[in-house]
C-alpha cells in the first residue's frame, strides 16, 4: 500500500514533463516537421501552403466573374498546376492569397468542360472546347439540317420513312466520316469555349467565327445571280440565309443578305437509295429512200422517249452528291425510234454537182455517256470554287465516253493529281470540250472525231471520289488556256 502511494508523484511529474516537451515541440517553427502542400506550376515551385482546400476555395471566391461568364459553379486551378502534400521542417508558408496572386499572373484558371476531338482519315485533328456535352450533338443536328431536309432525317431516325412503291428516296445511313471523341477536361479560360449551339453551329459550318460577309441587294438581283457572283452555290446561299426556302424566293432591293463562304469542319455523310423515272432516249435510224433526192431527208416516224426506272445509291458529303452507282434499271415504256428517210435519187440532167451533203449533225450536241446516267454535280460554285463542268456517273467503270460534237482532238494526257486521264476536243467554232477522270483514252491528239465517236472509257483517275466523267465545255479558247467555262447543260437545252 505504501509502495503504491510513493509512485503517484513520479507518474504526475512524467505527465507534466511530457506536456512541456509537447508544447515546446509545437512552438519551435524552424525545427518542427509540418504537413504542407507544395504548389508547382509547369514543374516550377511557386511556394508552400497550409491547405489545398483553402486555396481552392479562395480561387472560387476571387473568380466570381469567370463563374458568371460561363455560368459554372466552380473555377479550377490552371492546367499545369501540381499540388503535392509533403512533410517539411523548414521554409515559409504562404497564404492562399499570396499563392493565388502568383498563379493568376502566370496562367488562366480553368473550368470543367468537354474537348471534342475530330480526326479525319489523314490524321488531321481539330479540337473544339464546349461547356456542356450535349451541345455538340445539338449543333451537329443543326448542321445536318442545313444539308438535308429535317423531316427526312427525323423519319430516318424514327424509322418512319415511307417505303418506295414506285419512285422516291430513302435515307439508308447518316454518319460523320471522321473519328469524333468527346472527353471531359479542365479547359483554360483563355481558350475559345463554346457555350451555345448557335455559335457552335456557325463554327462547324464556316470553320471560323469571323466570316460575316454581307451583300446589299441591287435592282435586278436574284438569289441565283447574287450567289454566283459571290462564288456561292445556290444551296450554300440558302444555308447561310435560312430565311429563304428556295432559289425562287424574291430579294428586295436594299435588303442585306449573307454571302459568307461555307467551309464545314465535319464531313457529314448521308447515303440514299433513290428510285427515279428517267427518259430512255430514242435512237435515230436512217433508211435509204429512192423516192427522195440525194441530200434530202424526211422524218418517217417521230421519235418518242421511253421511260426507265433507275435505282441508284448516292452518297452525299455535306450535301454534295458523290459519284453514284446504278443498281437496277427497269424499262417501264420502250422508246419509239425516230426513222429518217435518206434520199438516194439522183438529180435529173446532172443538176446535182456534188455539193449536196446529207443533213449534217454538226452544231448539234450529243451526250458523252451511255444512258441511264446521273448528273451528280452541276456547273456551280462549291466552297468558293467554281465546279467548271458537270459530273456524270452511274454508267459504270469502263463504259464508253463519246465526243459531244464533231471536232479535232487537240490534247490528251494524264494529270494524276487533278484531271486524271483526259482529252480535249476543238469543235472549230470557238467551242472546246474536255473529258476528265477517264480509265483510258482512245482518241489520239490530232485525230478528227465525229459526234458520238468513242474517245475513251469512264473511270476514276486523278482527283476523283468514284467512277464518273467530268465534262467541261469552254468557249473562246482551250480549257486552262484562255477559254471560259460555260454550263455544259446549256448546250443541250
Ligand atoms: Zn467534276
Coordinates of N, CA, C and O in Angstrom, one line a residue, residues 220-360:
X220 N -32.6 44.1 -109.9 CA -32.3 43.0 -110.9 C -31.7 41.8 -110.3 O -31.5 40.8 -111.0
X221 N -31.2 41.8 -109.0 CA -30.6 40.7 -108.4 C -31.6 39.5 -108.2 O -32.7 39.8 -107.8
X222 N -31.1 38.3 -108.4 CA -31.9 37.1 -108.0 C -31.0 36.3 -107.1 O -29.8 36.6 -107.0
X223 N -31.5 35.4 -106.3 CA -30.7 34.5 -105.5 C -29.6 33.9 -106.3 O -28.5 33.8 -105.9
X224 N -30.0 33.4 -107.5 CA -29.1 32.7 -108.3 C -27.9 33.6 -108.7 O -26.7 33.2 -108.6
X225 N -28.2 34.9 -109.1 CA -27.1 35.7 -109.6 C -26.2 36.2 -108.4 O -25.0 36.3 -108.5
X226 N -26.9 36.6 -107.3 CA -26.1 37.0 -106.1 C -25.2 35.9 -105.6 O -24.0 36.1 -105.4
X227 N -25.7 34.6 -105.6 CA -24.9 33.5 -105.2 C -23.7 33.3 -106.1 O -22.6 33.3 -105.7
X228 N -24.0 33.3 -107.4 CA -22.9 33.0 -108.4 C -21.9 34.1 -108.4 O -20.7 33.8 -108.3
X229 N -22.3 35.4 -108.3 CA -21.4 36.5 -108.3 C -20.5 36.6 -107.1 O -19.5 37.2 -107.0
X230 N -21.0 35.9 -106.0 CA -20.2 35.8 -104.8 C -19.6 34.5 -104.5 O -19.3 34.1 -103.4
X231 N -19.4 33.7 -105.6 CA -18.7 32.4 -105.5 C -19.5 31.4 -104.6 O -18.8 30.6 -103.9
X232 N -20.8 31.5 -104.6 CA -21.5 30.6 -103.8 C -22.5 29.7 -104.7 O -22.9 30.2 -105.7
X233 N -22.7 28.5 -104.3 CA -23.8 27.7 -104.9 C -25.1 28.2 -104.4 O -25.1 28.7 -103.3
X234 N -26.2 27.9 -105.1 CA -27.5 28.3 -104.6 C -27.8 27.6 -103.3 O -28.3 28.2 -102.3
X235 N -27.5 26.3 -103.2 CA -27.7 25.6 -101.9 C -27.0 26.2 -100.8 O -27.5 26.4 -99.7
X236 N -25.7 26.7 -101.1 CA -25.0 27.3 -100.0 C -25.6 28.6 -99.6 O -25.6 28.9 -98.4
X237 N -26.1 29.4 -100.6 CA -26.7 30.6 -100.3 C -27.9 30.4 -99.3 O -28.1 31.1 -98.3
X238 N -28.7 29.3 -99.6 CA -29.9 29.0 -98.8 C -29.5 28.6 -97.4 O -30.2 28.8 -96.4
X239 N -28.3 27.9 -97.3 CA -27.8 27.5 -96.0 C -27.4 28.7 -95.1 O -27.8 28.8 -94.0
X240 N -26.7 29.7 -95.7 CA -26.3 30.8 -95.0 C -27.4 31.9 -94.8 O -27.2 32.8 -94.0
X241 N -28.5 31.7 -95.6 CA -29.6 32.7 -95.4 C -30.9 31.8 -95.2 O -31.7 31.7 -96.1
X242 N -31.0 31.2 -94.0 CA -32.1 30.2 -93.8 C -33.5 30.8 -93.9 O -34.5 30.1 -94.0
X243 N -33.5 32.2 -93.9 CA -34.9 32.8 -94.1 C -35.4 32.6 -95.5 O -36.6 32.7 -95.7
X244 N -34.6 32.2 -96.4 CA -35.1 31.9 -97.8 C -35.2 30.4 -97.9 O -34.4 29.6 -97.4
X245 N -36.3 29.9 -98.6 CA -36.5 28.5 -98.6 C -36.2 27.9 -100.0 O -36.1 26.7 -100.2
X246 N -36.2 28.8 -101.0 CA -36.0 28.3 -102.4 C -35.3 29.4 -103.2 O -35.4 30.6 -102.9
X247 N -34.6 29.0 -104.3 CA -33.9 30.0 -105.1 C -34.9 30.9 -105.9 O -34.5 31.9 -106.4
X248 N -36.2 30.5 -105.8 CA -37.2 31.3 -106.5 C -37.7 32.4 -105.6 O -38.4 33.3 -106.0
X249 N -37.3 32.4 -104.3 CA -37.7 33.5 -103.4 C -37.2 34.8 -104.0 O -36.1 34.9 -104.5
X250 N -38.0 35.9 -103.8 CA -37.6 37.2 -104.3 C -36.8 37.9 -103.3 O -37.0 37.8 -102.1
X251 N -35.8 38.7 -103.8 CA -35.0 39.5 -103.0 C -35.5 41.0 -103.1 O -36.0 41.3 -104.2
X252 N -35.5 41.7 -102.1 CA -35.9 43.1 -102.2 C -34.7 44.0 -102.2 O -33.7 43.8 -101.5
X253 N -34.8 45.1 -103.1 CA -33.7 46.0 -103.2 C -33.3 46.6 -101.9 O -34.2 47.1 -101.2
X254 N -32.0 46.7 -101.5 CA -31.6 47.3 -100.3 C -31.5 46.3 -99.1 O -30.9 46.5 -98.1
X255 N -32.1 45.1 -99.4 CA -32.0 44.0 -98.4 C -30.6 43.5 -98.2 O -29.8 43.4 -99.2
X256 N -30.2 43.2 -96.9 CA -28.9 42.7 -96.7 C -28.9 41.2 -96.6 O -29.7 40.6 -95.8
X257 N -28.1 40.5 -97.4 CA -28.0 39.0 -97.3 C -26.6 38.6 -97.0 O -25.7 39.4 -97.2
X258 N -26.4 37.4 -96.5 CA -25.1 36.9 -96.2 C -24.5 36.2 -97.4 O -25.2 35.5 -98.1
X259 N -23.2 36.5 -97.7 CA -22.6 35.8 -98.8 C -21.3 35.1 -98.3 O -20.3 35.0 -98.9
X260 N -21.4 34.7 -97.0 CA -20.2 34.0 -96.3 C -20.0 32.7 -97.0 O -20.9 32.0 -97.3
X261 N -18.7 32.3 -97.1 CA -18.4 31.0 -97.7 C -18.4 29.9 -96.6 O -17.9 30.1 -95.5
X262 N -19.0 28.8 -97.0 CA -19.1 27.7 -96.1 C -17.8 26.9 -96.2 O -17.3 26.7 -97.3
X263 N -17.3 26.4 -95.1 CA -16.1 25.6 -95.1 C -16.2 24.6 -93.9 O -15.6 24.7 -92.8
X264 N -17.1 23.6 -94.1 CA -17.5 22.8 -92.9 C -16.3 22.0 -92.3 O -15.4 21.6 -93.0
X265 N -16.4 21.9 -91.0 CA -15.4 21.2 -90.2 C -15.7 19.7 -90.2 O -14.8 18.9 -90.3
X266 N -17.0 19.4 -90.2 CA -17.3 17.9 -90.2 C -17.6 17.5 -91.6 O -18.0 18.3 -92.5
X267 N -17.4 16.2 -91.9 CA -17.9 15.6 -93.1 C -19.1 14.7 -92.8 O -19.0 13.6 -92.3
X268 N -20.3 15.3 -93.0 CA -21.5 14.6 -92.7 C -21.9 13.8 -93.9 O -22.2 14.4 -95.0
X269 N -22.0 12.5 -93.8 CA -22.3 11.7 -94.9 C -23.8 11.2 -94.8 O -24.2 10.7 -93.8
X270 N -24.5 11.3 -95.9 CA -25.9 10.8 -96.0 C -25.9 9.8 -97.2 O -25.5 10.2 -98.3
X271 N -26.2 8.6 -96.9 CA -26.4 7.6 -98.0 C -27.8 7.4 -98.4 O -28.6 7.1 -97.5
X272 N -28.1 7.6 -99.6 CA -29.5 7.5 -100.0 C -29.7 6.4 -101.1 O -28.9 6.1 -101.9
X273 N -30.9 5.8 -101.0 CA -31.4 4.8 -102.0 C -32.5 5.6 -102.8 O -33.5 6.0 -102.2
X274 N -32.2 5.8 -104.1 CA -33.2 6.6 -104.9 C -33.7 5.8 -106.0 O -33.0 5.1 -106.7
X275 N -35.0 5.8 -106.2 CA -35.6 5.2 -107.4 C -36.3 6.4 -108.2 O -37.1 7.1 -107.7
X276 N -35.9 6.5 -109.5 CA -36.3 7.7 -110.3 C -36.7 7.2 -111.7 O -36.0 6.4 -112.2
X277 N -37.7 7.8 -112.2 CA -38.0 7.5 -113.6 C -37.3 8.5 -114.5 O -37.3 9.7 -114.2
X278 N -36.6 8.0 -115.5 CA -35.8 8.8 -116.4 C -36.2 8.5 -117.8 O -36.7 7.4 -118.1
X279 N -35.9 9.5 -118.7 CA -36.2 9.2 -120.1 C -35.3 8.1 -120.6 O -34.1 8.0 -120.2
X280 N -35.8 7.2 -121.4 CA -35.0 6.3 -122.2 C -35.0 6.9 -123.6 O -36.0 6.9 -124.3
X281 N -33.8 7.4 -124.0 CA -33.7 8.1 -125.2 C -34.0 7.2 -126.4 O -33.6 6.1 -126.5
X282 N -34.7 7.8 -127.4 CA -34.9 7.1 -128.6 C -33.7 7.2 -129.5 O -32.9 8.0 -129.3
X283 N -33.6 6.2 -130.4 CA -32.4 6.3 -131.3 C -32.9 6.7 -132.7 O -34.1 6.7 -133.0
X284 N -32.0 7.3 -133.5 CA -32.4 7.7 -134.8 C -31.9 6.7 -135.8 O -30.7 6.4 -135.8
X285 N -32.8 6.2 -136.6 CA -32.4 5.2 -137.6 C -32.6 5.8 -139.0 O -33.6 6.4 -139.3
X286 N -31.6 5.6 -139.8 CA -31.6 6.2 -141.2 C -32.0 5.0 -142.1 O -31.5 3.9 -142.0
X287 N -33.0 5.4 -143.0 CA -33.4 4.4 -144.0 C -33.2 5.0 -145.4 O -33.6 6.2 -145.6
X288 N -32.6 4.3 -146.3 CA -32.4 4.9 -147.7 C -33.8 4.9 -148.4 O -34.6 3.9 -148.2
X289 N -34.0 5.9 -149.1 CA -35.3 6.0 -149.8 C -35.0 6.5 -151.2 O -34.5 7.6 -151.4
X290 N -35.4 5.7 -152.2 CA -35.1 6.1 -153.6 C -36.0 7.1 -154.2 O -35.8 7.6 -155.2
X291 N -37.1 7.4 -153.4 CA -38.0 8.4 -154.0 C -37.6 9.8 -153.5 O -38.2 10.8 -154.0
X292 N -36.6 9.9 -152.7 CA -36.1 11.2 -152.3 C -34.8 11.5 -152.9 O -34.0 10.6 -153.1
X293 N -34.6 12.8 -153.3 CA -33.3 13.2 -153.9 C -32.1 13.1 -152.9 O -32.3 13.2 -151.7
X294 N -30.9 12.8 -153.4 CA -29.7 12.8 -152.6 C -29.6 14.2 -151.9 O -29.9 15.2 -152.5
X295 N -29.2 14.1 -150.6 CA -29.1 15.4 -149.9 C -30.3 15.8 -149.2 O -30.3 16.8 -148.4
X296 N -31.4 15.1 -149.4 CA -32.6 15.5 -148.7 C -33.0 14.4 -147.7 O -32.7 13.2 -148.0
X297 N -33.7 14.7 -146.7 CA -34.1 13.7 -145.7 C -35.6 14.0 -145.3 O -36.0 15.2 -145.5
X298 N -36.2 13.0 -144.8 CA -37.6 13.2 -144.4 C -37.8 12.3 -143.2 O -37.4 11.2 -143.1
X299 N -38.5 12.9 -142.2 CA -38.8 12.1 -141.0 C -40.0 11.2 -141.3 O -41.1 11.7 -141.6
X300 N -39.8 9.9 -141.2 CA -40.9 9.0 -141.4 C -41.7 8.8 -140.1 O -42.9 8.9 -140.0
X301 N -40.9 8.6 -139.0 CA -41.6 8.4 -137.7 C -40.9 9.3 -136.7 O -39.6 9.4 -136.6
X302 N -41.6 10.1 -136.0 CA -41.0 11.0 -134.9 C -40.6 10.1 -133.8 O -41.3 9.1 -133.4
X303 N -39.5 10.4 -133.2 CA -39.0 9.7 -132.0 C -39.8 10.1 -130.7 O -40.1 11.3 -130.6
X304 N -40.0 9.1 -129.9 CA -40.6 9.4 -128.6 C -39.8 8.7 -127.5 O -39.5 7.5 -127.6
X305 N -39.4 9.4 -126.6 CA -38.6 8.9 -125.5 C -39.4 7.9 -124.7 O -40.6 8.1 -124.5
X306 N -38.8 6.8 -124.2 CA -39.5 5.9 -123.3 C -39.2 6.3 -121.9 O -38.6 7.3 -121.6
X307 N -39.6 5.4 -121.0 CA -39.3 5.6 -119.5 C -38.6 4.5 -118.9 O -38.9 3.3 -119.2
X308 N -37.5 4.8 -118.2 CA -36.8 3.7 -117.5 C -36.8 4.1 -116.0 O -36.6 5.2 -115.6
X309 N -37.0 3.0 -115.2 CA -37.0 3.3 -113.7 C -35.6 2.9 -113.2 O -35.2 1.7 -113.3
X310 N -34.9 3.9 -112.7 CA -33.5 3.7 -112.3 C -33.3 3.7 -110.8 O -33.7 4.7 -110.2
X311 N -32.7 2.6 -110.3 CA -32.4 2.6 -108.9 C -30.9 2.9 -108.7 O -30.1 2.4 -109.3
X312 N -30.7 3.8 -107.7 CA -29.3 4.3 -107.5 C -29.0 4.5 -106.1 O -29.9 4.6 -105.2
X313 N -27.7 4.3 -105.8 CA -27.2 4.6 -104.5 C -26.3 5.9 -104.6 O -25.4 5.9 -105.4
X314 N -26.7 6.9 -103.8 CA -25.9 8.1 -103.9 C -25.5 8.5 -102.5 O -26.2 8.4 -101.5
X315 N -24.2 8.9 -102.4 CA -23.6 9.3 -101.1 C -23.4 10.8 -101.2 O -22.8 11.3 -102.1
X316 N -24.0 11.5 -100.2 CA -23.8 13.0 -100.1 C -22.8 13.3 -99.0 O -23.0 12.9 -97.9
X317 N -21.8 14.1 -99.3 CA -20.9 14.6 -98.2 C -21.2 16.1 -98.1 O -21.0 16.8 -99.0
X318 N -21.7 16.4 -96.9 CA -22.2 17.8 -96.6 C -23.1 18.3 -97.8 O -22.9 19.4 -98.2
X319 N -24.0 17.5 -98.2 CA -25.0 17.9 -99.2 C -24.5 17.7 -100.6 O -25.3 17.9 -101.5
X320 N -23.3 17.4 -100.8 CA -22.7 17.3 -102.2 C -22.7 15.9 -102.6 O -22.1 15.0 -102.0
X321 N -23.4 15.6 -103.8 CA -23.5 14.2 -104.2 C -22.2 13.7 -104.7 O -21.4 14.5 -105.4
X322 N -21.8 12.5 -104.3 CA -20.6 11.9 -104.8 C -21.0 11.0 -106.0 O -22.2 10.7 -106.2
X323 N -20.0 10.5 -106.8 CA -20.4 9.7 -108.0 C -21.3 8.6 -107.5 O -21.1 7.9 -106.5
X324 N -22.4 8.4 -108.3 CA -23.5 7.5 -107.9 C -23.2 6.1 -108.5 O -22.5 6.0 -109.5
X325 N -24.0 5.1 -108.0 CA -23.9 3.8 -108.6 C -25.3 3.4 -108.9 O -26.2 3.5 -108.1
X326 N -25.5 3.0 -110.1 CA -26.9 2.5 -110.6 C -26.9 1.0 -110.3 O -26.1 0.2 -110.7
X327 N -27.9 0.6 -109.5 CA -28.0 -0.8 -109.1 C -29.1 -1.6 -109.9 O -29.1 -2.8 -109.9
X328 N -30.0 -0.9 -110.5 CA -31.0 -1.6 -111.3 C -31.7 -0.6 -112.3 O -31.9 0.6 -112.0
X329 N -32.0 -1.2 -113.5 CA -32.7 -0.4 -114.5 C -33.9 -1.2 -115.0 O -33.7 -2.4 -115.4
X330 N -35.1 -0.7 -114.9 CA -36.2 -1.4 -115.4 C -36.9 -0.5 -116.4 O -37.2 0.6 -116.2
X331 N -37.2 -1.1 -117.6 CA -37.8 -0.3 -118.7 C -39.3 -0.3 -118.4 O -39.9 -1.4 -118.4
X332 N -39.9 0.8 -118.2 CA -41.3 1.0 -118.0 C -42.0 1.1 -119.3 O -43.1 0.6 -119.5
X333 N -41.4 1.9 -120.2 CA -42.0 2.1 -121.5 C -40.9 2.2 -122.6 O -39.9 3.0 -122.4
X334 N -40.9 1.3 -123.6 CA -39.9 1.4 -124.6 C -40.0 2.6 -125.4 O -41.1 3.1 -125.7
X335 N -38.9 3.2 -125.9 CA -39.0 4.4 -126.7 C -39.4 4.0 -128.1 O -39.2 2.9 -128.5
X336 N -39.9 5.0 -128.9 CA -40.2 4.8 -130.3 C -39.1 5.4 -131.0 O -38.8 6.6 -130.9
X337 N -38.3 4.6 -131.8 CA -37.2 5.2 -132.5 C -37.6 6.1 -133.6 O -38.6 5.9 -134.3
X338 N -36.8 7.1 -133.8 CA -37.1 8.1 -134.9 C -36.5 7.4 -136.2 O -35.4 6.9 -136.2
X339 N -37.3 7.5 -137.3 CA -36.9 6.9 -138.5 C -36.8 8.1 -139.5 O -37.7 8.8 -139.8
X340 N -35.6 8.2 -140.1 CA -35.3 9.3 -141.0 C -35.0 8.6 -142.4 O -34.2 7.7 -142.5
X341 N -35.8 9.1 -143.4 CA -35.6 8.6 -144.7 C -34.5 9.5 -145.4 O -34.5 10.7 -145.3
X342 N -33.5 8.8 -146.0 CA -32.4 9.5 -146.6 C -32.5 9.3 -148.1 O -32.5 8.1 -148.6
X343 N -32.5 10.4 -148.8 CA -32.7 10.3 -150.3 C -31.5 9.6 -151.0 O -30.4 9.9 -150.7
X344 N -31.8 8.8 -152.0 CA -30.8 8.2 -152.8 C -31.0 8.5 -154.3 O -30.2 8.2 -155.2
X345 N -32.1 9.2 -154.6 CA -32.4 9.5 -156.0 C -31.6 10.6 -156.6 O -31.3 11.6 -155.9
X346 N -31.0 10.4 -157.8 CA -30.1 11.4 -158.4 C -30.9 12.5 -159.1 O -32.1 12.3 -159.5
X347 N -30.3 13.7 -159.1 CA -30.9 14.8 -159.8 C -30.9 14.5 -161.3 O -29.9 14.0 -161.8
X348 N -32.0 14.9 -162.0 CA -32.1 14.7 -163.4 C -31.2 15.7 -164.2 O -31.2 16.9 -163.8
X349 N -30.5 15.2 -165.2 CA -29.8 16.1 -166.0 C -28.6 16.7 -165.4 O -28.0 17.7 -165.8
X350 N -28.0 16.0 -164.4 CA -26.7 16.4 -163.9 C -26.8 17.7 -163.1 O -25.8 18.4 -162.9
X351 N -28.0 18.1 -162.7 CA -28.1 19.4 -162.0 C -27.4 19.3 -160.6 O -26.9 20.3 -160.1
X352 N -27.2 18.1 -160.2 CA -26.5 17.9 -158.9 C -25.0 17.9 -159.2 O -24.5 17.1 -159.9
X353 N -24.3 18.9 -158.6 CA -22.9 19.0 -158.9 C -22.0 18.4 -157.9 O -20.8 18.5 -157.9
X354 N -22.6 17.8 -156.9 CA -21.7 17.1 -155.9 C -21.6 17.9 -154.6 O -21.0 17.5 -153.6
X355 N -22.2 19.1 -154.5 CA -22.1 19.9 -153.3 C -23.1 19.4 -152.3 O -23.0 19.7 -151.1
X356 N -24.1 18.6 -152.7 CA -25.1 18.2 -151.8 C -24.6 17.2 -150.7 O -23.9 16.3 -151.1
X357 N -24.9 17.5 -149.5 CA -24.4 16.6 -148.4 C -25.6 16.2 -147.6 O -26.6 17.0 -147.5
X358 N -25.5 15.0 -147.0 CA -26.6 14.7 -146.1 C -26.8 15.7 -145.0 O -25.9 16.4 -144.6
X359 N -28.0 15.8 -144.4 CA -28.3 16.7 -143.3 C -27.2 16.5 -142.2 O -27.0 15.4 -141.7
X360 N -26.5 17.6 -142.0 CA -25.4 17.5 -141.1 C -25.8 17.5 -139.6 O -26.9 18.0 -139.3

